[in-house]
Short mmCIF file of C-alpha atoms in Angstrom, two decimals:
data_model
loop_
_atom_site.label_atom_id
_atom_site.label_comp_id
_atom_site.label_asym_id
_atom_site.label_seq_id
_atom_site.Cartn_x
_atom_site.Cartn_y
_atom_site.Cartn_z
CA MET A 43 28.48 -10.53 -0.95
CA ARG A 44 25.45 -8.83 0.56
CA PRO A 45 23.65 -5.97 -1.08
CA ALA A 46 24.90 -2.74 0.50
CA SER A 47 21.46 -1.38 0.95
CA GLY A 48 20.45 -4.49 2.93
CA HIS A 49 17.16 -4.89 1.06
CA ASP A 50 15.69 -7.94 -1.03
CA PRO A 51 17.47 -7.44 -4.39
CA SER A 52 14.70 -9.58 -6.12
CA HIS A 53 12.48 -6.33 -5.87
CA PHE A 54 13.82 -3.65 -8.19
CA ALA A 55 12.29 -0.82 -6.45
CA PRO A 56 10.53 -0.34 -3.13
CA PRO A 57 7.05 1.11 -3.16
CA LEU A 58 8.21 4.48 -1.75
CA THR A 59 11.80 5.80 -2.18
CA VAL A 60 13.61 8.46 -0.37
CA GLN A 61 16.35 10.43 -1.96
CA ARG A 62 19.64 9.19 -0.90
CA PRO A 63 22.61 12.02 -0.42
CA ASP A 64 24.86 9.98 -2.95
CA LYS A 65 22.03 9.85 -5.84
CA GLU A 66 21.35 12.37 -8.14
CA SER A 67 17.80 12.80 -9.12
CA ALA A 68 18.65 13.52 -12.81
CA ILE A 69 19.75 9.99 -13.41
CA SER A 70 17.44 8.04 -11.00
CA THR A 71 15.99 4.88 -12.72
CA ASP A 72 13.63 3.78 -10.10
CA ALA A 73 10.63 4.49 -11.92
CA LEU A 74 11.91 2.52 -14.96
CA PHE A 75 13.01 -0.36 -12.85
CA GLY A 76 9.79 -0.12 -10.88
CA ASN A 77 7.79 -0.57 -13.84
CA LEU A 78 9.86 -3.50 -14.96
CA THR A 79 9.00 -5.12 -11.17
CA ARG A 80 5.40 -4.59 -11.87
CA ILE A 81 5.46 -6.29 -15.35
CA ARG A 82 7.31 -8.96 -13.79
CA ASP A 83 5.03 -9.58 -10.85
CA VAL A 84 2.17 -9.67 -13.34
CA ILE A 85 3.82 -12.47 -15.52
CA LEU A 86 5.01 -14.55 -12.67
CA PRO A 87 2.79 -15.32 -9.65
CA ALA A 88 4.24 -14.88 -6.20
CA ARG A 89 4.56 -18.56 -5.71
CA VAL A 90 6.67 -18.73 -8.85
CA ARG A 91 8.87 -15.81 -7.66
CA THR A 92 9.34 -17.44 -4.59
CA ALA A 93 10.55 -20.98 -6.04
CA LEU A 94 12.58 -19.32 -8.42
CA ASN A 95 14.40 -17.12 -5.88
CA SER A 96 15.87 -20.07 -4.07
CA GLY A 97 19.01 -22.01 -4.52
CA ARG A 98 16.94 -25.18 -5.83
CA GLY A 99 15.13 -22.97 -8.52
CA LEU A 100 18.50 -21.50 -9.60
CA LEU A 101 19.73 -24.99 -9.91
CA GLY A 102 16.69 -25.92 -11.97
CA GLY A 103 17.70 -22.86 -14.27
CA PHE A 104 21.28 -23.89 -14.52
CA ILE A 105 20.69 -27.46 -15.51
CA VAL A 106 17.98 -26.39 -18.09
CA VAL A 107 20.28 -23.66 -19.84
CA HIS A 108 23.10 -26.01 -19.94
CA LEU A 109 21.34 -28.94 -21.06
CA VAL A 110 20.41 -27.06 -24.47
CA PHE A 111 24.15 -26.67 -25.03
CA LEU A 112 25.14 -30.12 -23.86
CA VAL A 113 22.51 -31.82 -26.09
CA PHE A 114 23.36 -29.89 -28.92
CA GLY A 115 26.89 -30.54 -28.49
CA ALA A 116 26.47 -34.22 -28.07
CA SER A 117 24.48 -34.38 -31.49
CA LEU A 118 27.05 -32.77 -33.25
CA SER A 119 29.91 -34.86 -31.72
CA LEU A 120 27.90 -38.04 -32.65
CA ARG A 121 28.19 -36.98 -36.25
CA GLY A 122 32.17 -36.31 -35.78
CA GLU A 123 31.63 -32.45 -36.00
CA ALA A 124 32.69 -29.35 -33.97
CA PHE A 125 31.28 -25.83 -34.09
CA SER A 126 32.61 -22.38 -34.54
CA ASP A 127 36.14 -21.94 -33.27
CA THR A 128 36.30 -25.68 -31.87
CA PHE A 129 37.02 -26.60 -35.30
CA ILE A 130 40.15 -24.71 -35.13
CA TYR A 131 40.87 -26.04 -31.46
CA ARG A 132 40.43 -29.72 -32.61
CA GLU A 133 42.69 -29.43 -35.51
CA TRP A 134 45.44 -28.03 -33.37
CA ALA A 135 44.87 -30.64 -30.79
CA MET A 136 45.07 -33.46 -33.33
CA ALA A 137 48.10 -31.88 -34.95
CA GLY A 138 49.84 -32.12 -31.44
CA PHE A 139 49.86 -28.20 -31.58
CA ASN A 140 52.74 -28.46 -34.01
CA ASP A 141 52.61 -25.81 -36.82
CA ALA A 142 54.46 -28.31 -38.91
CA ASN A 143 51.29 -30.59 -38.92
CA LEU A 144 48.83 -28.10 -39.97
CA SER A 145 47.92 -27.57 -43.78
CA GLY A 146 47.49 -23.72 -43.04
CA GLY A 147 45.52 -21.00 -41.06
CA PRO A 148 46.29 -19.50 -37.74
CA SER A 149 48.94 -21.07 -35.34
CA PRO A 150 47.86 -22.45 -31.78
CA TRP A 151 50.56 -20.12 -30.43
CA VAL A 152 48.18 -17.20 -31.18
CA TYR A 153 46.87 -18.26 -27.40
CA PRO A 154 48.88 -18.32 -24.37
CA ILE A 155 49.96 -21.68 -23.39
CA LEU A 156 47.53 -22.79 -20.84
CA ALA A 157 44.92 -22.34 -23.45
CA LEU A 158 46.30 -25.42 -25.14
CA ILE A 159 45.41 -27.69 -21.92
CA PRO A 160 41.75 -27.58 -22.39
CA MET A 161 42.06 -28.39 -26.04
CA ALA A 162 44.25 -31.39 -25.31
CA ILE A 163 41.70 -32.51 -22.47
CA ALA A 164 38.86 -32.10 -25.09
CA GLY A 165 40.99 -34.04 -27.76
CA VAL A 166 42.11 -36.87 -25.29
CA ALA A 167 39.37 -39.40 -26.89
CA GLY A 168 40.15 -38.38 -30.47
CA PRO A 169 38.21 -35.87 -32.71
CA GLY A 170 34.72 -37.27 -32.42
CA PRO A 171 33.77 -36.22 -28.78
CA PHE A 172 35.70 -32.87 -29.00
CA PHE A 173 32.85 -30.66 -28.93
CA PHE A 174 30.84 -32.39 -26.49
CA LEU A 175 33.82 -32.36 -23.68
CA TRP A 176 34.66 -28.59 -24.66
CA VAL A 177 31.11 -27.83 -23.68
CA LEU A 178 31.29 -30.09 -20.84
CA MET A 179 34.19 -28.16 -19.41
CA THR A 180 32.67 -24.96 -19.88
CA THR A 181 29.45 -26.24 -18.12
CA LEU A 182 31.54 -27.53 -15.22
CA LEU A 183 33.33 -24.10 -14.78
CA ASN A 184 29.90 -22.17 -15.03
CA GLY A 185 28.65 -24.21 -12.30
CA TRP A 186 31.68 -23.59 -10.02
CA ALA A 187 31.22 -19.78 -10.55
CA LEU A 188 27.30 -20.07 -9.87
CA LEU A 189 28.09 -22.02 -6.78
CA LYS A 190 30.82 -19.49 -5.56
CA LEU A 191 28.44 -16.23 -6.61
CA THR A 192 25.62 -17.66 -4.31
CA GLU A 193 27.66 -19.34 -1.75
CA ARG A 194 26.21 -22.70 -2.58
CA GLY A 195 22.72 -21.21 -2.87
CA ARG A 196 23.01 -20.03 0.87
CA ASN A 197 23.10 -16.24 0.07
CA THR A 198 19.58 -15.60 -1.14
CA ASN A 199 20.46 -12.10 -1.76
CA ALA A 200 22.82 -13.26 -4.62
CA ILE A 201 20.21 -15.60 -6.30
CA PRO A 202 19.00 -12.72 -8.65
CA ALA A 203 22.46 -12.25 -9.57
CA GLY A 204 22.80 -15.94 -10.47
CA TRP A 205 19.65 -15.69 -12.60
CA TRP A 206 21.14 -12.73 -14.38
CA TRP A 207 24.32 -14.50 -14.93
CA LEU A 208 22.52 -17.38 -16.41
CA ALA A 209 20.57 -15.14 -18.84
CA PHE A 210 23.63 -13.51 -19.91
CA THR A 211 25.16 -16.93 -20.73
CA PHE A 212 22.18 -18.07 -22.71
CA LEU A 213 22.12 -14.99 -24.65
CA MET A 214 25.65 -15.07 -25.51
CA GLY A 215 25.24 -18.80 -26.57
CA TRP A 216 28.00 -20.43 -28.53
CA LEU A 217 30.24 -17.25 -28.04
CA GLY A 218 30.59 -18.70 -24.47
CA PHE A 219 30.50 -22.36 -25.37
CA ALA A 220 32.64 -22.72 -28.30
CA ARG A 221 35.39 -20.32 -27.57
CA VAL A 222 38.31 -19.94 -25.09
CA ASP A 223 36.57 -16.81 -23.78
CA GLY A 224 33.97 -19.08 -22.16
CA LEU A 225 36.29 -20.92 -19.95
CA THR A 226 37.88 -17.53 -18.83
CA ALA A 227 34.74 -15.81 -17.84
CA PRO A 228 33.79 -18.16 -15.19
CA LEU A 229 37.30 -18.19 -13.62
CA VAL A 230 37.27 -14.42 -13.42
CA LEU A 231 33.90 -14.46 -11.71
CA VAL A 232 35.30 -16.88 -8.98
CA ALA A 233 38.24 -14.63 -8.48
CA LEU A 234 36.06 -11.55 -8.10
CA ALA A 235 33.92 -13.38 -5.67
CA TYR A 236 37.24 -13.95 -3.66
CA GLY A 237 38.06 -10.50 -4.34
CA VAL A 238 39.61 -8.37 -1.70
CA GLN A 239 39.04 -10.79 1.19
CA ARG A 240 41.33 -13.31 -0.48
CA PRO A 241 43.47 -11.46 -2.88
CA PHE A 242 46.25 -14.35 -3.08
CA VAL A 243 43.74 -16.78 -3.97
CA ALA A 244 42.07 -14.17 -6.55
CA SER A 245 45.34 -13.28 -8.11
CA VAL A 246 46.29 -17.09 -8.81
CA LEU A 247 42.85 -17.50 -10.63
CA LEU A 248 43.55 -14.58 -12.74
CA ALA A 249 47.04 -15.20 -13.51
CA ILE A 250 45.99 -18.63 -14.85
CA GLY A 251 43.30 -16.94 -16.80
CA THR A 252 45.95 -14.64 -18.22
CA TRP A 253 47.75 -17.52 -19.40
CA VAL A 254 44.67 -18.90 -21.19
CA LYS A 255 43.29 -15.67 -22.58
CA VAL A 256 45.15 -12.27 -21.91
CA TRP A 257 42.08 -10.24 -20.85
CA PRO A 258 41.98 -11.51 -17.03
CA ALA A 259 45.19 -9.33 -16.66
CA ALA A 260 42.98 -6.22 -16.71
CA ILE A 261 41.11 -7.71 -13.70
CA MET A 262 44.38 -8.32 -11.85
CA LEU A 263 45.27 -4.66 -12.55
CA ALA A 264 42.16 -3.79 -10.81
CA LEU A 265 42.61 -6.01 -7.77
CA PHE A 266 46.33 -4.58 -7.38
CA ALA A 267 44.98 -1.08 -7.38
CA VAL A 268 42.67 -1.73 -4.42
CA VAL A 269 43.82 -4.47 -2.20
CA LYS A 270 45.61 -3.53 1.16
CA ASN A 271 48.57 -6.01 0.68
CA ARG A 272 49.79 -5.49 -2.97
CA LEU A 273 52.47 -7.99 -2.62
CA LEU A 274 50.15 -11.05 -2.24
CA VAL A 275 48.88 -10.04 -5.94
CA VAL A 276 52.56 -9.73 -7.19
CA LEU A 277 53.82 -12.94 -5.50
CA ALA A 278 50.47 -14.87 -6.83
CA GLY A 279 51.32 -13.59 -10.25
CA ILE A 280 55.06 -14.52 -10.01
CA ALA A 281 54.32 -18.04 -8.56
CA THR A 282 51.84 -18.96 -11.29
CA THR A 283 53.93 -17.67 -13.96
CA ALA A 284 56.96 -19.68 -12.71
CA GLY A 285 54.67 -22.72 -12.83
CA VAL A 286 53.81 -22.04 -16.46
CA VAL A 287 57.42 -21.60 -17.66
CA ALA A 288 58.30 -24.92 -15.73
CA LEU A 289 55.49 -26.52 -17.84
CA ALA A 290 56.62 -24.89 -20.94
CA ALA A 291 60.16 -25.90 -20.34
CA ALA A 292 59.06 -29.64 -19.65
CA LEU A 293 57.21 -29.57 -23.09
CA GLY A 294 60.22 -28.00 -24.69
CA SER A 295 57.94 -24.92 -25.82
CA VAL A 296 59.75 -21.97 -24.06
CA PRO A 297 60.60 -20.22 -27.34
CA LYS A 298 56.93 -20.19 -28.10
CA LEU A 299 55.84 -18.82 -24.64
CA LEU A 300 55.41 -15.60 -25.62
CA ASN A 301 54.46 -15.97 -29.17
CA PHE A 302 50.87 -14.71 -28.60
CA LEU A 303 52.28 -11.13 -27.95
CA THR A 304 53.45 -11.03 -31.43
CA GLN A 305 51.34 -13.13 -33.59
CA GLN A 306 48.53 -10.92 -34.05
CA GLY A 307 50.47 -7.53 -33.95
CA ASP A 308 50.22 -6.74 -37.62
CA ARG A 309 46.53 -7.35 -38.05
CA GLY A 310 44.29 -4.50 -39.08
CA MET A 311 41.01 -3.12 -37.82
CA GLN A 312 38.51 -5.93 -37.42
CA LEU A 313 34.88 -5.41 -38.65
CA GLU A 314 33.05 -5.33 -35.29
CA ALA A 315 35.72 -3.13 -33.23
CA THR A 316 34.34 -0.04 -31.80
CA PHE A 317 36.95 2.25 -33.43
CA THR A 318 36.11 0.57 -36.82
CA THR A 319 32.62 2.18 -36.82
CA PRO A 320 33.37 5.18 -39.17
CA TRP A 321 34.88 2.97 -41.82
CA LEU A 322 32.20 0.43 -41.40
CA TRP A 323 29.75 3.01 -42.40
CA LEU A 324 32.15 4.22 -45.34
CA SER A 325 32.17 0.59 -46.42
CA VAL A 326 28.36 0.35 -46.26
CA LEU A 327 27.99 3.62 -48.38
CA ASN A 328 30.95 2.52 -50.89
CA ALA A 329 32.51 5.74 -50.03
CA GLY A 330 36.11 7.08 -49.44
CA GLY A 331 37.54 3.70 -50.77
CA SER A 332 36.75 1.54 -47.79
CA ARG A 333 36.14 -2.16 -48.06
CA MET A 334 35.35 -5.14 -46.10
CA TYR A 335 37.62 -8.33 -46.62
CA MET A 336 38.62 -11.63 -44.97
CA ASN A 337 42.17 -11.93 -43.46
CA THR A 338 42.48 -15.88 -44.00
CA ASP A 339 45.83 -15.87 -42.04
CA ILE A 340 43.80 -15.02 -38.76
CA ASN A 341 40.17 -16.16 -39.97
CA SER A 342 39.02 -12.46 -39.36
CA MET A 343 36.85 -10.01 -41.16
CA GLN A 344 38.31 -6.50 -41.43
CA VAL A 345 37.99 -3.13 -42.74
CA ASP A 346 40.35 -1.51 -45.05
CA GLY A 347 40.21 2.26 -45.99
CA PRO A 348 42.02 5.65 -45.66
CA GLY A 349 43.64 6.00 -42.15
CA THR A 350 42.86 2.32 -41.05
CA ALA A 351 46.75 1.48 -40.93
CA THR A 352 47.34 4.50 -38.71
CA MET A 353 44.45 3.55 -36.41
CA SER A 354 45.49 -0.03 -36.06
CA PHE A 355 49.06 1.16 -35.21
CA LEU A 356 47.52 3.57 -32.57
CA MET A 357 45.04 1.12 -30.98
CA GLN A 358 47.73 -0.68 -29.00
CA PRO A 359 49.04 2.39 -27.16
CA LEU A 360 45.68 3.63 -26.80
CA LEU A 361 44.64 0.44 -24.89
CA VAL A 362 47.44 0.52 -22.74
CA LEU A 363 47.11 4.16 -21.97
CA ALA A 364 43.21 3.68 -21.34
CA ALA A 365 44.09 0.87 -18.91
CA LEU A 366 46.70 2.92 -16.92
CA LEU A 367 44.51 5.71 -16.45
CA VAL A 368 41.55 3.57 -15.30
CA ALA A 369 43.98 1.90 -12.97
CA GLY A 370 44.90 5.19 -11.74
CA LEU A 371 41.62 6.49 -11.34
CA ALA A 372 40.79 3.30 -9.08
CA PHE A 373 43.95 3.94 -6.98
CA TRP A 374 42.83 7.71 -6.73
CA ALA A 375 39.31 6.69 -5.53
CA LEU A 376 40.78 4.40 -3.06
CA HIS A 377 43.05 6.94 -1.50
CA ASN A 378 40.98 10.04 -1.90
CA GLY A 379 37.89 8.26 -0.75
CA LYS A 380 39.47 7.55 2.69
CA GLN A 381 39.60 11.20 3.31
CA HIS A 382 35.93 11.44 3.93
CA LYS A 383 34.20 9.10 6.08
CA VAL A 384 30.83 8.69 4.53
CA ALA A 385 29.61 5.22 5.54
CA GLY A 386 32.95 4.42 6.68
CA GLY A 387 34.80 5.39 3.82
CA VAL A 388 35.36 3.83 0.36
CA ASP A 389 34.14 0.30 -0.17
CA ARG A 390 37.04 -1.88 -1.47
CA THR A 391 35.03 -4.59 -2.93
CA GLU A 392 32.69 -2.03 -4.87
CA LEU A 393 35.82 -0.36 -6.00
CA LEU A 394 37.37 -3.57 -7.16
CA LEU A 395 34.28 -4.47 -9.14
CA ALA A 396 33.86 -0.88 -10.71
CA GLY A 397 37.39 -1.07 -11.73
CA ALA A 398 37.30 -4.55 -13.08
CA LEU A 399 34.26 -3.52 -15.21
CA ALA A 400 35.99 -0.22 -16.32
CA LEU A 401 39.29 -2.16 -17.29
CA ALA A 402 37.36 -5.02 -19.10
CA ALA A 403 35.40 -2.60 -21.02
CA ALA A 404 38.50 -0.69 -21.69
CA PHE A 405 39.92 -3.87 -23.12
CA VAL A 406 36.92 -4.13 -25.44
CA VAL A 407 36.28 -0.46 -26.57
CA PHE A 408 40.04 0.26 -27.29
CA ASN A 409 40.81 -2.80 -28.99
CA LYS A 410 41.46 -3.27 -32.88
CA VAL A 411 40.23 -6.88 -32.57
CA GLY A 412 36.29 -6.49 -32.01
CA SER A 413 35.62 -10.35 -31.75
CA PRO A 414 32.01 -10.94 -30.55
CA GLN A 415 32.84 -13.29 -27.78
CA PHE A 416 34.76 -10.35 -26.17
CA MET A 417 31.42 -9.36 -24.89
CA VAL A 418 31.84 -12.43 -22.44
CA TRP A 419 34.54 -10.32 -20.69
CA LEU A 420 32.01 -7.94 -19.37
CA GLY A 421 29.85 -10.41 -17.58
CA PRO A 422 31.76 -11.44 -14.38
CA ALA A 423 32.20 -8.04 -12.83
CA VAL A 424 28.30 -7.15 -13.54
CA ALA A 425 27.29 -10.63 -11.86
CA VAL A 426 29.34 -10.18 -8.80
CA GLY A 427 28.25 -6.36 -8.64
CA LEU A 428 24.81 -7.39 -8.79
CA ALA A 429 25.26 -9.94 -5.71
CA HIS A 430 27.16 -7.15 -3.74
CA SER A 431 24.71 -4.34 -4.60
CA TRP A 432 21.52 -4.91 -6.84
CA ARG A 433 20.53 -1.49 -6.75
CA GLU A 434 23.91 0.19 -7.83
CA TRP A 435 24.49 -2.48 -10.46
CA ARG A 436 20.96 -2.72 -12.26
CA VAL A 437 21.83 -0.19 -14.78
CA PRO A 438 25.00 -1.78 -16.30
CA ALA A 439 23.22 -5.21 -15.96
CA ALA A 440 20.46 -3.88 -18.19
CA MET A 441 22.87 -2.41 -20.70
CA LEU A 442 24.79 -5.65 -20.85
CA ILE A 443 21.77 -7.78 -21.65
CA ALA A 444 20.98 -5.32 -24.31
CA ILE A 445 24.47 -5.56 -25.71
CA ALA A 446 24.54 -9.34 -25.60
CA VAL A 447 21.18 -9.21 -27.64
CA ALA A 448 22.50 -6.99 -30.26
CA THR A 449 25.57 -9.08 -30.35
CA TYR A 450 23.68 -12.17 -30.76
CA PHE A 451 21.99 -10.48 -33.85
CA ILE A 452 25.46 -9.71 -35.25
CA TYR A 453 26.74 -13.17 -34.63
CA PRO A 454 25.57 -15.74 -35.31
CA LEU A 455 22.51 -14.59 -36.86
CA PHE A 456 23.28 -11.94 -39.39
CA TYR A 457 26.91 -11.86 -39.57
CA ASP A 458 27.10 -12.96 -43.44
CA ALA A 459 24.78 -9.91 -44.05
CA LEU A 460 26.90 -7.80 -41.81
CA SER A 461 30.05 -8.66 -43.89
CA HIS A 462 28.31 -7.67 -47.17
CA ASN A 463 27.69 -4.21 -46.28
CA ASN A 464 23.81 -4.66 -44.92
CA PRO A 465 22.99 -1.34 -43.62
CA TRP A 466 20.63 -2.65 -41.09
CA MET A 467 23.15 -4.89 -39.44
CA ALA A 468 25.55 -1.98 -39.55
CA LEU A 469 23.16 -0.03 -37.51
CA VAL A 470 22.70 -2.85 -34.89
CA LEU A 471 26.36 -3.10 -34.79
CA THR A 472 26.65 0.62 -34.37
CA ILE A 473 24.01 0.63 -31.52
CA ARG A 474 26.14 -2.29 -29.88
CA ASN A 475 29.30 -0.30 -29.99
CA VAL A 476 27.52 2.87 -28.74
CA LEU A 477 26.39 0.86 -25.73
CA LEU A 478 29.81 -0.53 -24.96
CA VAL A 479 31.07 3.21 -24.83
CA VAL A 480 28.39 4.28 -22.56
CA LEU A 481 29.09 1.10 -20.36
CA PHE A 482 32.68 2.22 -20.08
CA LEU A 483 31.72 5.76 -19.34
CA TRP A 484 29.29 4.39 -16.62
CA SER A 485 32.14 2.41 -14.87
CA VAL A 486 34.52 5.38 -15.01
CA ARG A 487 32.00 7.68 -13.69
CA ARG A 488 31.38 5.16 -10.78
CA LEU A 489 34.93 5.15 -10.12
CA TYR A 490 34.95 8.98 -10.09
CA SER A 491 32.13 9.16 -7.76
CA MET A 492 33.53 6.81 -5.24
CA GLY A 493 36.68 9.02 -4.88
CA ARG A 494 35.11 12.44 -5.07
CA LYS A 495 34.98 14.39 -1.93
CA THR A 496 31.65 15.30 -0.37
CA ALA A 497 31.12 18.78 1.07
CA ALA A 498 29.59 17.41 4.29
CA PRO A 499 28.20 14.15 5.32
CA ALA A 500 24.59 13.96 5.15
CA PRO A 501 22.54 11.87 7.64
CA ALA A 502 21.50 8.61 6.25
CA LEU A 503 17.87 8.30 5.30
CA LYS A 504 16.52 4.91 5.33
CA GLU A 505 14.27 3.55 2.39
CA THR A 506 10.94 2.38 3.31
#
């Protein structure tokens, strides 16, 4: 996972750049990132930068970031408390994942069956330490992801990508440490790091992730589109699913195995969803009969108004259509890119990462469920992309940091204000949703540019 350009990714821009044949000057960001680099160099002395840009420095950062969450988790667990969705997970675990033992609220079978395993592990010692054990599991998975991303710290070119992943993890906060999504994100990162070189291993990890939370299926679709031996992807998915069915049979849960596909089918447009934005503003402005309300059955804030029922119905086919179009674009880019031989043809790893980001973004943008933890889905492809080619991926990395900051303001800081029609928080949410659409369009454009035919190969110019 070394940057394609071969230069040190810890420097955002070289002193002098030469226009590359595949780069449009109209969208050049060298000046912006060059200024950011100079600001960084003023703030951080060279000695500090050298220390941080090492495996040992990254390890120190990992320990500091995760200690913050572990200490907080321990303090709550000592008082017998949990946090955010882990309250629900704990209740499910203590009830033995049996709906009959629950007093109400959502069923544990809104999640695929493998999501119940970490809940059971966290509840093995009773309700007291549940939250701390949950945070500990997330920490261990994040550590595995960081080790794989940086090749155990030996790939110094990937160290800045590791720091980006830590920053993103910290900004997402409890959305990554108190939700199932936080367990699947590092799993997907590891799968992408194996990528096209080890497609069977990557597919097994993605299939496991899919049976925890559905979204890793999008990344598997991207992998299927770009690898040479697609049969390995199919076999890995079948083998993993067979293991899951066998587990369900052993637990007597086969009738509930696919409940997660139907449990949320009748839910409306969630408050934070991208396509909800027009009705969000109608509710804020008290116009058109739109209103916000809490759906207590699934513990979700939703928006109701003229046309929301129709839009809710259309979101599922729109999501499927968007995913298929993106996968088709990746497949087209792979085969069309082979027809011209600029730099040896298309880079399958880069194509996988662009496709993974596009599909993950599609799963967020075209989703009627806009839960804030969904932003975690976007991090793995960007982190591995930065390790692969810092220059190409610094723009989506910056956008995703901005998305993480905006999401933090939305939840947990000011969600109550947002749900009570606060116009300023509605504006923050709107900006966040616009950034999501821009990120999706960037990844789609990246796929298109990789498959676009060039008029004639231009001689490569070396940057100095």
